[in-house]
Coordinates of N, CA, C and O in Angstrom, one line a residue:
X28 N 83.4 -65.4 169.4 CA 84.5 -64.6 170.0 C 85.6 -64.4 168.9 O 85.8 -65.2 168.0
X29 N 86.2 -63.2 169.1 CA 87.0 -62.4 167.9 C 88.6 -63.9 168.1 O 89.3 -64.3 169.1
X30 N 88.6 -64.3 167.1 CA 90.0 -65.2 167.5 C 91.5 -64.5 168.0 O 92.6 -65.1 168.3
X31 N 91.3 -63.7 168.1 CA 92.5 -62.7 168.3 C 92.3 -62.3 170.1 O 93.2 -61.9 170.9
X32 N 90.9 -62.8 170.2 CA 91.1 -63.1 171.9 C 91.2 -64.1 172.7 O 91.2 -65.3 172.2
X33 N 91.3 -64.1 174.0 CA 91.2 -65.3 174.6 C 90.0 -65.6 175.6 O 89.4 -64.6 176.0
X34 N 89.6 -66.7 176.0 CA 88.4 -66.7 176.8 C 88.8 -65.2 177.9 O 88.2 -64.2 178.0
X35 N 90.1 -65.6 178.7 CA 91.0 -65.0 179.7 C 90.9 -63.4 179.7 O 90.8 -62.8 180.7
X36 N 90.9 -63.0 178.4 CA 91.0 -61.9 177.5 C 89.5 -60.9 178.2 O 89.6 -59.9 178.9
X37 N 88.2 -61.9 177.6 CA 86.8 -61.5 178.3 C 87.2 -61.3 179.4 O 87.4 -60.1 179.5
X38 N 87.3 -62.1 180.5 CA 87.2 -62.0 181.9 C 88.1 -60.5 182.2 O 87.4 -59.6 182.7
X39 N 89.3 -60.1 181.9 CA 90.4 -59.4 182.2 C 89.3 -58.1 181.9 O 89.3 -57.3 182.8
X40 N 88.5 -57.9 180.9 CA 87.7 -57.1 180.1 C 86.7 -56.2 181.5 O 86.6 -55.1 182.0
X41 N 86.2 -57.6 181.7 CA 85.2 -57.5 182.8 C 85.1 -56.8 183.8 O 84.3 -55.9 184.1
X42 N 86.6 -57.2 184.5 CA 87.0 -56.8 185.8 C 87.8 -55.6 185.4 O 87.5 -54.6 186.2
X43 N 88.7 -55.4 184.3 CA 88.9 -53.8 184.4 C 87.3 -53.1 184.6 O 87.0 -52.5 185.6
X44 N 86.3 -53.5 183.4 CA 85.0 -52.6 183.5 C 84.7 -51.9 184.9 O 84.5 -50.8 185.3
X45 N 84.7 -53.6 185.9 CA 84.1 -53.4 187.3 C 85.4 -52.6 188.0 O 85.6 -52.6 189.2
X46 N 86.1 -52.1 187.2 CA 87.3 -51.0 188.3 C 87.7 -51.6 189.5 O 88.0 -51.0 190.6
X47 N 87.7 -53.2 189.0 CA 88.9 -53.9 189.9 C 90.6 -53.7 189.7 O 91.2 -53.9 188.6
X48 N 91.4 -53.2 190.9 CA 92.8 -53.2 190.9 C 93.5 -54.6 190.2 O 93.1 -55.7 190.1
X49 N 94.8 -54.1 189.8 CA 95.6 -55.3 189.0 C 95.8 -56.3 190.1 O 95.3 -57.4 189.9
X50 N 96.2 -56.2 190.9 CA 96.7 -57.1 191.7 C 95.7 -58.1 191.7 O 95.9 -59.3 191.3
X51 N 94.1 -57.5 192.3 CA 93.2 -58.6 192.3 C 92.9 -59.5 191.0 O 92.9 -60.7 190.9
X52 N 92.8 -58.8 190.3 CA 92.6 -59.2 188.9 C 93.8 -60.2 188.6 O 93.3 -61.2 188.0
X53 N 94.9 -60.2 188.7 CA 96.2 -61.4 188.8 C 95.9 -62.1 189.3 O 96.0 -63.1 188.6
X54 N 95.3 -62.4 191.0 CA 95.1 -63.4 191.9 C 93.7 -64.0 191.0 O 93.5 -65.3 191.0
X55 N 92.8 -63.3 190.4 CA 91.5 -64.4 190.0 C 92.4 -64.8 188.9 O 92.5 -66.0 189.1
X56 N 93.3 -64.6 187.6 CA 93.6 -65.0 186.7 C 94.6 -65.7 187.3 O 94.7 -66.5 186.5
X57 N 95.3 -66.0 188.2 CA 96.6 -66.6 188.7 C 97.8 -66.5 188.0 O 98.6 -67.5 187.7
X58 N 98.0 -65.0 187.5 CA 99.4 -64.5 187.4 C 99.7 -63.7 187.8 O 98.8 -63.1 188.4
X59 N 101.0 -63.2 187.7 CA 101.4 -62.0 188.4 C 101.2 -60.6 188.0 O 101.4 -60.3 186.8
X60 N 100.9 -59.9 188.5 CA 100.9 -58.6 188.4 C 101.9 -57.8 187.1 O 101.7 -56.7 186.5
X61 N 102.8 -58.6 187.0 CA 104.0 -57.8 185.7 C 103.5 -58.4 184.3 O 103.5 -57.9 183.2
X62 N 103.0 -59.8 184.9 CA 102.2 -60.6 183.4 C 101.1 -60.4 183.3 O 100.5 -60.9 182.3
X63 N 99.9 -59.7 184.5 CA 98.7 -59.1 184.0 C 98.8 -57.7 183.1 O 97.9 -57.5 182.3
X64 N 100.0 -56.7 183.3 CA 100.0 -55.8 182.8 C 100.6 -55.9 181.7 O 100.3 -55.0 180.8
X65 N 101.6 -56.8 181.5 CA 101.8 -57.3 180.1 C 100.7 -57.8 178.6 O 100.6 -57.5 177.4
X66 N 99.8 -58.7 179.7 CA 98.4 -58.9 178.9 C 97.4 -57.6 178.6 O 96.6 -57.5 177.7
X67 N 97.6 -56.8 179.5 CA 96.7 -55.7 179.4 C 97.7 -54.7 178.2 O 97.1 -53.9 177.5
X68 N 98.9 -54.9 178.1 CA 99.1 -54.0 176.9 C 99.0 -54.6 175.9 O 98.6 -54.0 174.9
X69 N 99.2 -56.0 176.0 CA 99.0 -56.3 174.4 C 97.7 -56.2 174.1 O 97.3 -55.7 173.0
X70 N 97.0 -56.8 175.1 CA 95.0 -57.3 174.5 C 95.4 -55.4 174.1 O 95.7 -55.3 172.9
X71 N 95.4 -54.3 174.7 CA 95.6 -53.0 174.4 C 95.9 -52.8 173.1 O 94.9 -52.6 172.4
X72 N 97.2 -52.9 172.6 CA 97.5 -53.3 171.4 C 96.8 -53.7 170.5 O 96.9 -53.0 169.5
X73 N 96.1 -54.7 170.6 CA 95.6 -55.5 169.7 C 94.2 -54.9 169.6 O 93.9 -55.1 168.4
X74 N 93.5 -54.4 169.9 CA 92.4 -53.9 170.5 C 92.6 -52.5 169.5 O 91.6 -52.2 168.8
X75 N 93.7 -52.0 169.6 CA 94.0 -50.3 169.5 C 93.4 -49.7 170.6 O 92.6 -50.2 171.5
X76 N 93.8 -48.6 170.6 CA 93.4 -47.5 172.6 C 91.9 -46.9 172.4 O 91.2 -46.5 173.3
X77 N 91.4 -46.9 170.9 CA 90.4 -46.3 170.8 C 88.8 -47.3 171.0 O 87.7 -47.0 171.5
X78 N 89.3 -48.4 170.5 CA 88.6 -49.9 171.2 C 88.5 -50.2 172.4 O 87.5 -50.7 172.9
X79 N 89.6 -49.9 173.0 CA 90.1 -50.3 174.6 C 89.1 -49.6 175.2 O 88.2 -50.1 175.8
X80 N 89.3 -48.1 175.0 CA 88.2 -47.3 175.7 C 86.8 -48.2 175.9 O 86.4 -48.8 176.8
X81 N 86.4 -48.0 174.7 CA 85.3 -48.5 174.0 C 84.3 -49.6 174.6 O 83.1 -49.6 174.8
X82 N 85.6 -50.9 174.8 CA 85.2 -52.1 175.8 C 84.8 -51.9 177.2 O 83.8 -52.3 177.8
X83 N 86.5 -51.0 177.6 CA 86.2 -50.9 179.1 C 85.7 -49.9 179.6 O 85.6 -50.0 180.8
X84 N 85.4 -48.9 179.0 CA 84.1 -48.2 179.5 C 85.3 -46.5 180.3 O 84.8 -45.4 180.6
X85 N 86.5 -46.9 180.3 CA 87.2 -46.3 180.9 C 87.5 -44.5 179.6 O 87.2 -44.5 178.4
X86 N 87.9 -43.7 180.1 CA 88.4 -42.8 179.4 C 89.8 -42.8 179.6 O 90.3 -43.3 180.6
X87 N 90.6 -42.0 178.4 CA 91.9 -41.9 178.3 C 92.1 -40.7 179.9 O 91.3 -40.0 180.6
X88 N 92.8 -40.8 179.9 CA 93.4 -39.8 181.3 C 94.4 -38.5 180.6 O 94.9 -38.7 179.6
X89 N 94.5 -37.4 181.0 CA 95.7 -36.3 180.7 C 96.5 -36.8 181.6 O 96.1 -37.5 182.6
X90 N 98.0 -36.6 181.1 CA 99.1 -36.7 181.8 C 99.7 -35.0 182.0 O 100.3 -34.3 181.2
X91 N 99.4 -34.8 183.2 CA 100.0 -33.5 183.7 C 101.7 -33.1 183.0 O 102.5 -34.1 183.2
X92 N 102.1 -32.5 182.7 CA 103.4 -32.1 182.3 C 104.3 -31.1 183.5 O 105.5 -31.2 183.8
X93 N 103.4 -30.2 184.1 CA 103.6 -29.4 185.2 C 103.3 -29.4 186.3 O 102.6 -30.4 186.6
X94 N 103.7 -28.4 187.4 CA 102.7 -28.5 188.7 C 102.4 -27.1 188.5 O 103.2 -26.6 187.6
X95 N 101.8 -26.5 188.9 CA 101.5 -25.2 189.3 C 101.5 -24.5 190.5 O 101.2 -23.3 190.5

């Protein structure tokens, strides 16, 4: 394992993959919701966004600017 992760790190990994919600994902890690999303920006961070994808299997999203 990359030392820059944590066992915790894996697991969080997992469960985004399995497109588990934060909240659950807090309750199996036993923190809160403001410090899972905290962890999720830094492992983010540390990762870079182009890795992140990569891991979790997820794509970047567009952010609408307008409505039509």
């Amino acid at each position: 394992m990359n030392d820059q992760r944590r066992a915790s790190d894996e697991m969080l990994l997992r469960m985004v993959r399995e497109g588990r919600h934060d909240s659950e994902i807090a309750v199996r890690l036993g923190i809160s919701t403001g410090e899972l999303r905290g962890r999720k920006n830094d492992l983010r961070n540390r990762l870079g966004h182009e890795r992140w994808y990569e891991l979790t299997g997820s794509k970047p999203t567009e952010h609408r600017t307008g409505r039509k």
